[in-house]
Short mmCIF file of C-alpha atoms in Angstrom, two decimals:
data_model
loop_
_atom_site.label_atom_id
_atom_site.label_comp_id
_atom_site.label_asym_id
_atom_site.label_seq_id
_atom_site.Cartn_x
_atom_site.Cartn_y
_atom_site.Cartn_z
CA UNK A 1095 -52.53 -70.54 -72.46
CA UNK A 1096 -49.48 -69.72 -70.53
CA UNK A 1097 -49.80 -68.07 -66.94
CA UNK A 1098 -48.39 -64.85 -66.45
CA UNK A 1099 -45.66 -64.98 -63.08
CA UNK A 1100 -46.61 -62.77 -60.45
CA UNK A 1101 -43.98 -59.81 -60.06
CA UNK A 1102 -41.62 -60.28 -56.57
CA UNK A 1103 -42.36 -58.15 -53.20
CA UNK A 1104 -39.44 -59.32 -51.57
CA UNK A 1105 -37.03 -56.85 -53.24
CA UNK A 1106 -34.29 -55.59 -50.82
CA UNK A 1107 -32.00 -52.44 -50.88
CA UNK A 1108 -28.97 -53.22 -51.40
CA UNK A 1109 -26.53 -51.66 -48.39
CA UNK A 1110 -23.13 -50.20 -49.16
CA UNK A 1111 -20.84 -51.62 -46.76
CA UNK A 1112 -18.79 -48.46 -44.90
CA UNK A 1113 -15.94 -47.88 -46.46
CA UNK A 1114 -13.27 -46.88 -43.91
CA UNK A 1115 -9.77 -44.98 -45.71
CA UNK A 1116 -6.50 -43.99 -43.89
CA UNK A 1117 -8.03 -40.22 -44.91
CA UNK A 1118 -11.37 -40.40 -42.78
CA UNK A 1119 -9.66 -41.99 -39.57
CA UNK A 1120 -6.98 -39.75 -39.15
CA UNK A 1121 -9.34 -36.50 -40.24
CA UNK A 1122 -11.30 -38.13 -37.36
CA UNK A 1123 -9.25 -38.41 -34.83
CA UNK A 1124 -7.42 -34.61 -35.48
CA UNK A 1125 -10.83 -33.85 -35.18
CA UNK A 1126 -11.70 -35.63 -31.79
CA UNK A 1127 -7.85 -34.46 -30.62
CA UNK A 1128 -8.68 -30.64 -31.43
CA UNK A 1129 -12.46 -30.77 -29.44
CA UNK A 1130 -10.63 -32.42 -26.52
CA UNK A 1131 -7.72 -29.18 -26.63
CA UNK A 1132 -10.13 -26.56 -26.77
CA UNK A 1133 -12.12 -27.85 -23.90
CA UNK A 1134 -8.94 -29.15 -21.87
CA UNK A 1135 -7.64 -25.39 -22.19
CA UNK A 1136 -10.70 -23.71 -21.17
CA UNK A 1137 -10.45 -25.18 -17.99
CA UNK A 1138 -7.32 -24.22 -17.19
CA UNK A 1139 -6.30 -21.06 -15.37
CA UNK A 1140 -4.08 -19.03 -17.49
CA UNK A 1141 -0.77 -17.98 -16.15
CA UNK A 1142 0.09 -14.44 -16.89
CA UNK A 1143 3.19 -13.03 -16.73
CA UNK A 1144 4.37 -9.40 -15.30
CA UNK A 1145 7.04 -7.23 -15.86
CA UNK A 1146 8.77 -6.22 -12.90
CA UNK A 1147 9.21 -2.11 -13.30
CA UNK A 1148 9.87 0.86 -10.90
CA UNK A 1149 7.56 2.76 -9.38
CA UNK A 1150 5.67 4.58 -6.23
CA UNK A 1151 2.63 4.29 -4.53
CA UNK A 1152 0.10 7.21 -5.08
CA UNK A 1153 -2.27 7.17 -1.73
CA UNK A 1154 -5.47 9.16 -1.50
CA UNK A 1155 -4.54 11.33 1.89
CA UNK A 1156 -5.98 14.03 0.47
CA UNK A 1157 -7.80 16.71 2.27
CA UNK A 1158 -9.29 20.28 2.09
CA UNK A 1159 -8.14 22.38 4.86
CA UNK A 1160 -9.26 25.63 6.18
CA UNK A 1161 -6.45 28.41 6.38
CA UNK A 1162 -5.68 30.60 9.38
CA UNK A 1163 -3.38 33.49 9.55
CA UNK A 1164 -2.69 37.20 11.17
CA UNK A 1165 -4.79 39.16 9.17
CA UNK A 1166 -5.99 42.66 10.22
CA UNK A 1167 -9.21 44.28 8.47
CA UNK A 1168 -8.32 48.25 7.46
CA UNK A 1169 -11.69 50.20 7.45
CA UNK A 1170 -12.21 53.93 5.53
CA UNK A 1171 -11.49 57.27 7.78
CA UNK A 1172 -13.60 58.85 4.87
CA UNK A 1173 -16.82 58.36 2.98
CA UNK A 1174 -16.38 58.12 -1.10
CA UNK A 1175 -15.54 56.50 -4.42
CA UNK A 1176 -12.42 53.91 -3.39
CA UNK A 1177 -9.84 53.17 -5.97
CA UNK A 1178 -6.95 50.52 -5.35
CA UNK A 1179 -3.56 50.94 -6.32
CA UNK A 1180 -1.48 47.89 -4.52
CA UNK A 1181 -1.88 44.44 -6.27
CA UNK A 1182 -3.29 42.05 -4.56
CA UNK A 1183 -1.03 39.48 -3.01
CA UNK A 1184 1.66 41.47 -3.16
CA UNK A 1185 3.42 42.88 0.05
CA UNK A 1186 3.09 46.61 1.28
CA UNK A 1187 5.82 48.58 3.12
CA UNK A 1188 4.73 50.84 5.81
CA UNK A 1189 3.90 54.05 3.92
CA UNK A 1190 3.40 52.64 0.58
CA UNK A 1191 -0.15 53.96 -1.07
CA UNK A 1192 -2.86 51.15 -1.04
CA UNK A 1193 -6.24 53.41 -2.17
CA UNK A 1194 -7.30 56.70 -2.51
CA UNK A 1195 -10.54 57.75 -1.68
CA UNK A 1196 -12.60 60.31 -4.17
CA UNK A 1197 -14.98 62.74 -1.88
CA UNK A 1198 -16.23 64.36 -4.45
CA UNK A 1199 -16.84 62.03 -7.04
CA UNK A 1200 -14.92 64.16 -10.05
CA UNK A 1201 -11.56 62.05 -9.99
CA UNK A 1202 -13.10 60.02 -12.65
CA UNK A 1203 -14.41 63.39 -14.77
CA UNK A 1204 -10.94 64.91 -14.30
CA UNK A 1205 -8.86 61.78 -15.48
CA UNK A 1206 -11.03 61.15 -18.58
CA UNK A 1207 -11.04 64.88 -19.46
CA UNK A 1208 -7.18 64.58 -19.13
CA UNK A 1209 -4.37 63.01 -21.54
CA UNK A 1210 -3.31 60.24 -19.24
CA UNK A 1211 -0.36 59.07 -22.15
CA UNK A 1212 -0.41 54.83 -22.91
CA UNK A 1213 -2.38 52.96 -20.84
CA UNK A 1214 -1.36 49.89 -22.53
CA UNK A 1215 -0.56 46.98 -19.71
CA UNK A 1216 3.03 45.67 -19.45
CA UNK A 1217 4.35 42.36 -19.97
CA UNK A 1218 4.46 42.06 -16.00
CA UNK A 1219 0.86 43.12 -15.54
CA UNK A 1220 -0.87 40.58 -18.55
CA UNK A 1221 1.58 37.74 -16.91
CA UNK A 1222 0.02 38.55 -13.71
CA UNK A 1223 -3.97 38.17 -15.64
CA UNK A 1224 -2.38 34.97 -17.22
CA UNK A 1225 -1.72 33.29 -14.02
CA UNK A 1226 -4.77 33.88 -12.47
CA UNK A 1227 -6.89 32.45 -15.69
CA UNK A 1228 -4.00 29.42 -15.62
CA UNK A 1229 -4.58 29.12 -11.90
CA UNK A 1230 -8.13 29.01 -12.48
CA UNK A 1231 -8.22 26.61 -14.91
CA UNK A 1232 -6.04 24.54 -12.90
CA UNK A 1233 -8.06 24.37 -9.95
CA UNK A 1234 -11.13 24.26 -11.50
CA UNK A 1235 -14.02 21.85 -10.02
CA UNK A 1236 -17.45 21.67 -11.98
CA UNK A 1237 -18.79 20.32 -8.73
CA UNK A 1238 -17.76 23.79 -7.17
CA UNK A 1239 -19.29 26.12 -9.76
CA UNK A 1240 -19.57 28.94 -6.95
CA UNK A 1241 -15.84 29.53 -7.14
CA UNK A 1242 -16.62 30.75 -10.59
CA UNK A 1243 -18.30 33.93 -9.07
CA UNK A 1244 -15.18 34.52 -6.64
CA UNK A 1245 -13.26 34.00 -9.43
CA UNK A 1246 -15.21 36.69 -11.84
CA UNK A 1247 -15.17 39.23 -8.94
CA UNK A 1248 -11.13 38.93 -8.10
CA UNK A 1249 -10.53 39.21 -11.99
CA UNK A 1250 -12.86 42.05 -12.28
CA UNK A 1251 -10.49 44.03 -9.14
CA UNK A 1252 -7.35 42.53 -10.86
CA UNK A 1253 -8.03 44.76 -13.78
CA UNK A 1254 -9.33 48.23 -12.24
CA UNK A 1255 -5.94 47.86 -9.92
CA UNK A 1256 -3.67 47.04 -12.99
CA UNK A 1257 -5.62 50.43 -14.69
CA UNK A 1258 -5.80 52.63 -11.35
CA UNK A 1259 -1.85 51.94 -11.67
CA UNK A 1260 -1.46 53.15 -14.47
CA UNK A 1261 -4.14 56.59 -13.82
CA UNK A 1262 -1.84 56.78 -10.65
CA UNK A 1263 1.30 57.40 -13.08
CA UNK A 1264 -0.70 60.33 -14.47
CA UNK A 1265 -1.91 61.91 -11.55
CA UNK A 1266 1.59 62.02 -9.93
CA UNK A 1267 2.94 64.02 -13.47
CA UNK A 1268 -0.43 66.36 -13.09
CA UNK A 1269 0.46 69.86 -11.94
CA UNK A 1270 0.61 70.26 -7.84
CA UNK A 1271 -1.56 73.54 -8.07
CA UNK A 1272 -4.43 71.85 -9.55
CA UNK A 1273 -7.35 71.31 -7.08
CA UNK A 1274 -6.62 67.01 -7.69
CA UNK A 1275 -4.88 67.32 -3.89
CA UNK A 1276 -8.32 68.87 -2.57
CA UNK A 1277 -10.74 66.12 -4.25
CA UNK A 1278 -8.89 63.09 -3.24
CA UNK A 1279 -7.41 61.58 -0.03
CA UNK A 1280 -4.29 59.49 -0.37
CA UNK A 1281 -4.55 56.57 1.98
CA UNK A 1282 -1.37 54.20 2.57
CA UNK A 1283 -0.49 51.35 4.67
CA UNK A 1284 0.67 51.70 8.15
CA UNK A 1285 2.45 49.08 8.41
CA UNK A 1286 4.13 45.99 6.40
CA UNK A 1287 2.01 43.17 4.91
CA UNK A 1288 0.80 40.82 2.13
CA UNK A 1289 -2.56 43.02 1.02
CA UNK A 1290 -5.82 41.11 0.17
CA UNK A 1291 -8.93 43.01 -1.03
CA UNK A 1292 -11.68 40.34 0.18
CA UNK A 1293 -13.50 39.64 3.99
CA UNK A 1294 -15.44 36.47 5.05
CA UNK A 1295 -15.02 36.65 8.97
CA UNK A 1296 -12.94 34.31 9.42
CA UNK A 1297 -10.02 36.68 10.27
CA UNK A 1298 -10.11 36.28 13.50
CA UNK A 1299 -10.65 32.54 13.36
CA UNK A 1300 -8.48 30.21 16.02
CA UNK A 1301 -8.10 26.58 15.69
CA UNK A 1302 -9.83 25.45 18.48
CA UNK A 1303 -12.61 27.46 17.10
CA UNK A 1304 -13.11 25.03 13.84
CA UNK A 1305 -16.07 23.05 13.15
CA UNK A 1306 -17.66 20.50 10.76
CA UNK A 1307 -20.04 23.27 9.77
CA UNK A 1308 -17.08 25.82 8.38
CA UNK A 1309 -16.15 22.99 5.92
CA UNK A 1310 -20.06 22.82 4.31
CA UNK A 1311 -18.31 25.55 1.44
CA UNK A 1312 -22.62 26.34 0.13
CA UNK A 1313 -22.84 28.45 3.38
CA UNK A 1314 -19.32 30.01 2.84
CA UNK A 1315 -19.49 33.89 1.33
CA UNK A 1316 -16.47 35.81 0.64
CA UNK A 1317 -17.11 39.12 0.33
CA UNK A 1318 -14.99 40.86 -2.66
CA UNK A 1319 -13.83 44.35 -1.97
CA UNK A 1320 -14.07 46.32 -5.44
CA UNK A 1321 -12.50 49.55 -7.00
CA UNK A 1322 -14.43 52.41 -7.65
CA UNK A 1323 -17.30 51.60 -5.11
CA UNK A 1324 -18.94 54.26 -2.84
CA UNK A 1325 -17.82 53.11 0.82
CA UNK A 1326 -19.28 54.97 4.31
CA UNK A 1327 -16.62 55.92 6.98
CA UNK A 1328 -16.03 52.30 9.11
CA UNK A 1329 -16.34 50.11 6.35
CA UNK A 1330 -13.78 47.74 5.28
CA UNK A 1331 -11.57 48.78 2.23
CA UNK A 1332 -8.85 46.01 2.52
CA UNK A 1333 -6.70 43.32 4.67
CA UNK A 1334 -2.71 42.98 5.56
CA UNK A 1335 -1.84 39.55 6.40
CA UNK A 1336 1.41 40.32 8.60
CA UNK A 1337 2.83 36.93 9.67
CA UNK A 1338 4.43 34.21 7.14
CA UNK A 1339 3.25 31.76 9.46
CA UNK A 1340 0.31 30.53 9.13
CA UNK A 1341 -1.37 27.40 9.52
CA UNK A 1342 -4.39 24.44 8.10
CA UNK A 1343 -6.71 23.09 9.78
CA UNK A 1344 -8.12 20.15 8.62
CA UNK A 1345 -10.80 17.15 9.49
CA UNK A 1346 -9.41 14.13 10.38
CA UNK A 1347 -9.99 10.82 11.35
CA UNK A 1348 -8.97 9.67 15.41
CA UNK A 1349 -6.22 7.20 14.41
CA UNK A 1350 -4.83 9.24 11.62
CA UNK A 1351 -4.67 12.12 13.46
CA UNK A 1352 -2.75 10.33 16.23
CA UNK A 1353 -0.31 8.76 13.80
CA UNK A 1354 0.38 12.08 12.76
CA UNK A 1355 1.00 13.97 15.71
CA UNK A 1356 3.15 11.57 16.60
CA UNK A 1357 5.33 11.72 13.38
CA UNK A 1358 5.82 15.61 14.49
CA UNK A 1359 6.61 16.57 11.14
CA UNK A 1360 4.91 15.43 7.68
CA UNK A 1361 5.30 16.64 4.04
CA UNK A 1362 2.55 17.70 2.23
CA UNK A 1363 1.95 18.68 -1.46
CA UNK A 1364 -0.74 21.74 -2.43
CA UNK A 1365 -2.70 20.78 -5.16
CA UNK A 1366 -3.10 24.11 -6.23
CA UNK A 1367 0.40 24.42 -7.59
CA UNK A 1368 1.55 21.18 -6.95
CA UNK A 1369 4.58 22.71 -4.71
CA UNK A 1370 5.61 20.49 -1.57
CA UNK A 1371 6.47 21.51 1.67
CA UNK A 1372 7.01 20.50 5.36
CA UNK A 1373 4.39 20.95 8.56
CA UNK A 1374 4.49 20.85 11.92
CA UNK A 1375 1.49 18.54 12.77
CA UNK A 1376 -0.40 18.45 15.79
CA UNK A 1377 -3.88 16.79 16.97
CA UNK A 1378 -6.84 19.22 18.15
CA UNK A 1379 -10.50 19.19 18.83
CA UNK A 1380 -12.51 21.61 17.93
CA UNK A 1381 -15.24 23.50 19.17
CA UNK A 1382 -17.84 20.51 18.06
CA UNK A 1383 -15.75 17.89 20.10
CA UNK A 1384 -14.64 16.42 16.45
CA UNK A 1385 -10.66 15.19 15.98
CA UNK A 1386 -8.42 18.36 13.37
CA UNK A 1387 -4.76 18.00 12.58
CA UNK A 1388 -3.47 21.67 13.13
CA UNK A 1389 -0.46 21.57 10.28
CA UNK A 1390 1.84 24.40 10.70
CA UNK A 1391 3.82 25.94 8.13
CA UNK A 1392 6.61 29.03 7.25
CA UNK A 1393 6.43 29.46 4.21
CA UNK A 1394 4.47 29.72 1.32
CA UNK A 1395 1.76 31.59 3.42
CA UNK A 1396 1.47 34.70 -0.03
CA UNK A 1397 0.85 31.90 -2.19
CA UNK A 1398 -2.80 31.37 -0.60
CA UNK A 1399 -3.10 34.71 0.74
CA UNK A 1400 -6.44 35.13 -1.28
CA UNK A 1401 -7.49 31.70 -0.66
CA UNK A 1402 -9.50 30.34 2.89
CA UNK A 1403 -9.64 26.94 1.67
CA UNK A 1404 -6.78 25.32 0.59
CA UNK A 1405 -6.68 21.48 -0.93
CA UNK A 1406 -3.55 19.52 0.15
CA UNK A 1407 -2.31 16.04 -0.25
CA UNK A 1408 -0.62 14.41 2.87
CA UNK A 1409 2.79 12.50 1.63
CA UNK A 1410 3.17 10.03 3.97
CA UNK A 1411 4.93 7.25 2.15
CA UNK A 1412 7.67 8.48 -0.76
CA UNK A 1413 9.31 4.81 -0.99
CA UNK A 1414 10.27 4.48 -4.14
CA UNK A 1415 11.28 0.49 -5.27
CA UNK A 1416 9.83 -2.09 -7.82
CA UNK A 1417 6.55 -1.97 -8.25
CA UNK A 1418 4.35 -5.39 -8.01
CA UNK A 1419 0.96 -6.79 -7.93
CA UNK A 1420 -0.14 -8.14 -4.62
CA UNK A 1421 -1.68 -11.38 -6.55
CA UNK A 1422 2.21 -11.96 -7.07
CA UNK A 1423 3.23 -12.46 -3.92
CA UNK A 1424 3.50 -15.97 -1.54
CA UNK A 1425 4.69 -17.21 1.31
CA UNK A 1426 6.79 -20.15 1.39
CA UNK A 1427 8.72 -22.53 4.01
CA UNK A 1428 12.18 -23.30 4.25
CA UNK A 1429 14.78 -25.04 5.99
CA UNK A 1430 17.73 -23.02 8.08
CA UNK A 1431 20.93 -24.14 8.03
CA UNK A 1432 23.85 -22.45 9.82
CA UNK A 1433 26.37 -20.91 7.80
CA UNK A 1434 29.11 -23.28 8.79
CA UNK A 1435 27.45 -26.07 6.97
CA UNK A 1436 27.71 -24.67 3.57
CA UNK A 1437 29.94 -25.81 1.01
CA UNK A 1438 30.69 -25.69 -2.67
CA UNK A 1439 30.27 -28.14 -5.23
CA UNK A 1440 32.98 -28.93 -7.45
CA UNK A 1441 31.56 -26.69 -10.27
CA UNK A 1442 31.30 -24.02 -7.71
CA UNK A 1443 27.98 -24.91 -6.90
CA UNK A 1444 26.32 -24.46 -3.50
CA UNK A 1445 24.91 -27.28 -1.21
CA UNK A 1446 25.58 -29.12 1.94
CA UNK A 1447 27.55 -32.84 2.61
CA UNK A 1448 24.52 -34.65 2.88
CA UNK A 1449 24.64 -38.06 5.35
CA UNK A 1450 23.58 -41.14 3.85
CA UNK A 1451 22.80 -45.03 4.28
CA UNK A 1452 23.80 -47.49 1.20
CA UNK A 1453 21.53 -50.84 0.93
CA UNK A 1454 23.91 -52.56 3.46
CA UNK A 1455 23.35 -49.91 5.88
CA UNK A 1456 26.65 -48.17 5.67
CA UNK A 1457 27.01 -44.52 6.28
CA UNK A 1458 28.61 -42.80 3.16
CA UNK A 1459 28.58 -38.75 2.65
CA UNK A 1460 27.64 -37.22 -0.39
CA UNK A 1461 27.51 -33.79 -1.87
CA UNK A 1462 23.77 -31.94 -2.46
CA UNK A 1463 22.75 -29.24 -4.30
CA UNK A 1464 20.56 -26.54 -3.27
CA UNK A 1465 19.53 -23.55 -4.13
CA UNK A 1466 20.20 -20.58 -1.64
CA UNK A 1467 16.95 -18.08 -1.14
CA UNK A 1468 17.99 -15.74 1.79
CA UNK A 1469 20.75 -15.41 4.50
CA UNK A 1470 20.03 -14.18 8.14
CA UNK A 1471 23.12 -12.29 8.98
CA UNK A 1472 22.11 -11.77 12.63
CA UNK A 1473 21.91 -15.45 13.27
CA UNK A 1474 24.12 -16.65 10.29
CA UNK A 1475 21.40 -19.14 9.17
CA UNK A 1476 20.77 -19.72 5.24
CA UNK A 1477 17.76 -20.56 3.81
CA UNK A 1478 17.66 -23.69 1.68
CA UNK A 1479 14.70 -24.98 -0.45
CA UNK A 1480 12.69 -27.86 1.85
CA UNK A 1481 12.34 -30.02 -1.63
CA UNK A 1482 16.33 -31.10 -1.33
CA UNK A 1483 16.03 -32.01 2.18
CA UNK A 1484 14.04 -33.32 4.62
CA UNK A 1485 13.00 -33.15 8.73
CA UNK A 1486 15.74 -35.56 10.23
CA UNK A 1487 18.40 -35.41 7.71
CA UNK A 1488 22.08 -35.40 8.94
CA UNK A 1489 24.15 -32.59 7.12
CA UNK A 1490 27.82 -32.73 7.99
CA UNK A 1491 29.91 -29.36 8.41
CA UNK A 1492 32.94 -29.37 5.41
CA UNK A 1493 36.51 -30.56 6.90
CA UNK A 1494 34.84 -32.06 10.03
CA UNK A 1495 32.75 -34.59 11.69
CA UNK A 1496 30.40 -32.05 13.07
CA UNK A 1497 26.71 -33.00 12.26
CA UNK A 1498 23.76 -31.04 11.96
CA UNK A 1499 19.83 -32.22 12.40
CA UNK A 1500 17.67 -30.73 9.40
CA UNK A 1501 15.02 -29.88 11.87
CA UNK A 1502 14.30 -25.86 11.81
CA UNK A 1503 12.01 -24.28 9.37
CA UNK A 1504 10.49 -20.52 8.58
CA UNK A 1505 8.62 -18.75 6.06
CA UNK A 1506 9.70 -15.89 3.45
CA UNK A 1507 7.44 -13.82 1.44
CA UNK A 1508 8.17 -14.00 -1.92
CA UNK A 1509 6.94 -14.06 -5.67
CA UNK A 1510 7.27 -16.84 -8.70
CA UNK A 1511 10.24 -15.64 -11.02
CA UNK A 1512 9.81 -16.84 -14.70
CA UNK A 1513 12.49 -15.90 -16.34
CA UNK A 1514 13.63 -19.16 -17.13
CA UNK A 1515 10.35 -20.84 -17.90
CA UNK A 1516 9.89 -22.19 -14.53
CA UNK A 1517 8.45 -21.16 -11.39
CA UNK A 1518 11.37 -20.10 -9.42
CA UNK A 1519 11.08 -18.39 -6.15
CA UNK A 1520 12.30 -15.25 -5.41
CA UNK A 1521 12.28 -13.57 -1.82
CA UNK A 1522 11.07 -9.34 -1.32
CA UNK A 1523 11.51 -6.85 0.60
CA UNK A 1524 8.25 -5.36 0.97
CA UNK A 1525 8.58 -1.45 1.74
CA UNK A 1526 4.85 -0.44 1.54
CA UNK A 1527 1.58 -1.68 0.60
CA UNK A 1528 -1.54 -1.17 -0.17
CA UNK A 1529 -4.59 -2.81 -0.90
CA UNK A 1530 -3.65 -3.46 -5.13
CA UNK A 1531 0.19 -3.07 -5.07
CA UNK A 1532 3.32 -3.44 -3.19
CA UNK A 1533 6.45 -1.81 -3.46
CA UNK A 1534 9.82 -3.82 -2.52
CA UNK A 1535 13.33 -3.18 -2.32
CA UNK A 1536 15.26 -3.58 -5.98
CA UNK A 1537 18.85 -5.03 -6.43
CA UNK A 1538 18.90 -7.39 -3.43
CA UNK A 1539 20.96 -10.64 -3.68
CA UNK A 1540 18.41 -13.28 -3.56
CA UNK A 1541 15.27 -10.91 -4.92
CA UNK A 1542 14.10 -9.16 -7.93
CA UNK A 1543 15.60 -6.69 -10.90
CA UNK A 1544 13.70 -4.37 -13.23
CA UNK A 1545 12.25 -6.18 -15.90
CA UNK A 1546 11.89 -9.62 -14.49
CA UNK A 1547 9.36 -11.39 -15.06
CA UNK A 1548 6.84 -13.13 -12.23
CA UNK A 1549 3.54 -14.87 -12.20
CA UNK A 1550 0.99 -12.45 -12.22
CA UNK A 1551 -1.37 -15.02 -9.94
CA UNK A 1552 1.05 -17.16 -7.79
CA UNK A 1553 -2.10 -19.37 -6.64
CA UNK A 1554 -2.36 -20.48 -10.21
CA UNK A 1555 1.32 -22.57 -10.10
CA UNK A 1556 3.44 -24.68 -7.96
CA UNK A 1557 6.79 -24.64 -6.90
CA UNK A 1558 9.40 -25.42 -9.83
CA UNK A 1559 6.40 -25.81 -12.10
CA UNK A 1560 7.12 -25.07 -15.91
CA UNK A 1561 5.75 -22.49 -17.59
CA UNK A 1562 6.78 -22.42 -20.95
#
């Protein structure tokens, strides 16, 4: 009987050998050559560019100042119902009716039992409640909410003296032998003014009398005087400011108030109505010891008749130029050469006769181009790039044997022009600056136009690097 053969345990898996195509290697190394870009570019600083535009430079001097003016407080000779007749803010000749003042209490009876005609308000009068609601608006600050109550209460006297106008139209057609003469005393200005229906004791205020604590606006109160109120004999029924000049005081710090006397004069916008004007300036302490600026104006003094605080903004820089980031700008050396060592190039080029040596040591001359980046009229120097020359070199002056020792450097401030896909240096003019932006003089020969273009970050390129 035949034996039966043992199966084999020495069975092996049979291994594909790799098969490599042109495909797979060059899918492999796009692969390999698009990981290295992607990292390679994430770790390098981005050069942004910036267009070169005009502009100004807005500064925060603003302030809130306290105003001081002639102003004279008119009290009641009588005891009895006051009604006002002259608008507020308006100016009063001497003689001209402000209130009348009811004794009796039965002008109000007499009127209503009386045709008075069309009370209607004219176009002039609803202007006038239009541009206090504007002005309002305008000047509104949520942080402020108690000038909503001063607000209410000069609308509210707005509209009984815009009606009490109108009454006073009537009364002056009613019959002189009616008893209206007997019941009501007819009280009018005694001399001229800008009329203000409001007190807060600050009418005799000086400005050496300011302090920090008249600025703290929660303990301010300004008392409204209103229409149709009973009033005692003494008390105060309205106020004639009688001098267009007038002045604001306002907080300030030492060295700014300095700088400002100094300056004598300064121009100022109101942010009320955004209208600008010019002040006298002048540095004072006040009654706390603390540094004011006493600004002195006039004009413009019935504008904020009905106003004690007054917000301003001090203009002290109006240069107006191109407009560019300070992360633009650098400072860079250069070589000065005098004036007389300048030449052109054949193809009207600029440059200098540059002194040589050939490899047998001869002298020989030849022509070098540079680039020009400023010129010193005073002391008739140029400014040449320091990459086209060096400390030492021999420059000889055109049409003579004159030499000159490359040896002089200085710095210009500057920024990266990119215009032409290269970092190209370009001097400034700086006319102000601040702490983001700088504004510098546009259309200069060796600077900037509107709409150039400039490295946003000069630290992130070198001289003559390419951009593009």
């Amino acid at each position: 009987m035949a034996q039966r053969q043992q199966p084999h345990n020495n069975i092996r898996k049979y291994r594909k050998p790799l098969n490599l195509n042109i495909g797979m290697i060059i899918f492999v190394a796009i692969l390999i050559y698009v990981v290295y870009c992607i990292l390679a570019s994430a770790q390098v600083e981005r050069i942004s560019p910036y267009e070169v535009k005009e502009g100004s430079l807005a500064m925060n001097y603003t302030y809130r100042g306290i105003a001081i003016r002639q102003e004279s407080i008119i009290t009641a000779d009588k005891a009895g119902y006051i009604n006002y007749y002259a608008r507020e803010g308006e100016r009063v000749a001497c003689g001209d009716l402000v209130y009348t003042v009811d004794e009796t209490g039965r002008l109000n009876d007499y009127l209503q039992s009386t045709d008075m005609g069309d009370n209607t308000l004219s176009d002039r009068e609803l202007a006038e409640l239009r541009g206090e609601l504007s002005g309002f608006a305008h000047s509104f600050d949520p942080t402020n909410f108690d000038s909503t109550y001063s607000f209410k209460y000069s609308l509210k006297g707005t509209v009984m003296r815009l009606a009490n106008a109108n009454m006073m139209q009537s009364i002056n057609d009613i019959n002189s032998s009616s008893d209206l003469i007997n019941m009501v005393d007819f009280c009018r200005s005694a001399y001229t003014g800008i009329v203000t229906y409001w007190t807060d004791g600050y009418e005799q205020l000086t400005p050496e009398m300011v302090n920090a604590d008249m600025f703290k606006e929660k303990d301010y109160e300004k008392n409204q005087l209103l229409g149709a109120d009973l009033i005692t004999q003494g008390d105060a029924v309205y106020k004639l400011a009688t001098n267009e000049n007038w002045s604001l005081v306002i907080p300030i710090e030492e060295d700014m108030g300095i700088m400002l006397q100094e300056k004598g004069v300064v121009k100022i916008r109101f942010l009320k109505n955004q209208y600008e004007s010019w002040a006298n300036t002048k540095l004072i302490r006040g009654s706390d010891g603390n540094p004011y600026v006493q600004l002195d104006f006039n004009n413009s003094m019935v504008t904020f008749a009905t106003d004690r605080y007054v917000d301003i903004e001090l203009i002290l820089n109006d240069e107006v130029g191109l407009k560019i980031p300070n992360s633009s700008i650098v400072q860079k050396d250069f070589y000065l050469v005098p004036s007389a060592y300048m030449t052109k190039g054949a193809d009207g080029t600029d440059g200098v006769i540059l002194e040589r040596y050939n490899e047998e040591g001869n002298i020989y001359s030849e022509f070098l181009e540079t680039s020009i980046y400023n010129y010193d009229e005073e002391n008739q120097e140029y400014y040449l790039d320091s990459a086209a020359l060096t400390i030492g070199s021999n420059i000889i002056m055109p049409d003579s044997q004159e030499k000159y020792t490359v040896s002089r450097r200085a710095s210009l401030t500057g920024v990266y022009n990119m215009n032409k896909g290269y970092a190209d240096f370009r001097q400034i003019n700086i006319l102000y600056q601040n702490e983001e932006y700088a504004i510098v003089k546009s259309n200069t020969r060796y600077g900037l136009n509107v709409y150039d273009y400039i490295v946003l970050n000069a630290a992130a390129v070198d001289d003559a690097q390419f951009i593009y």
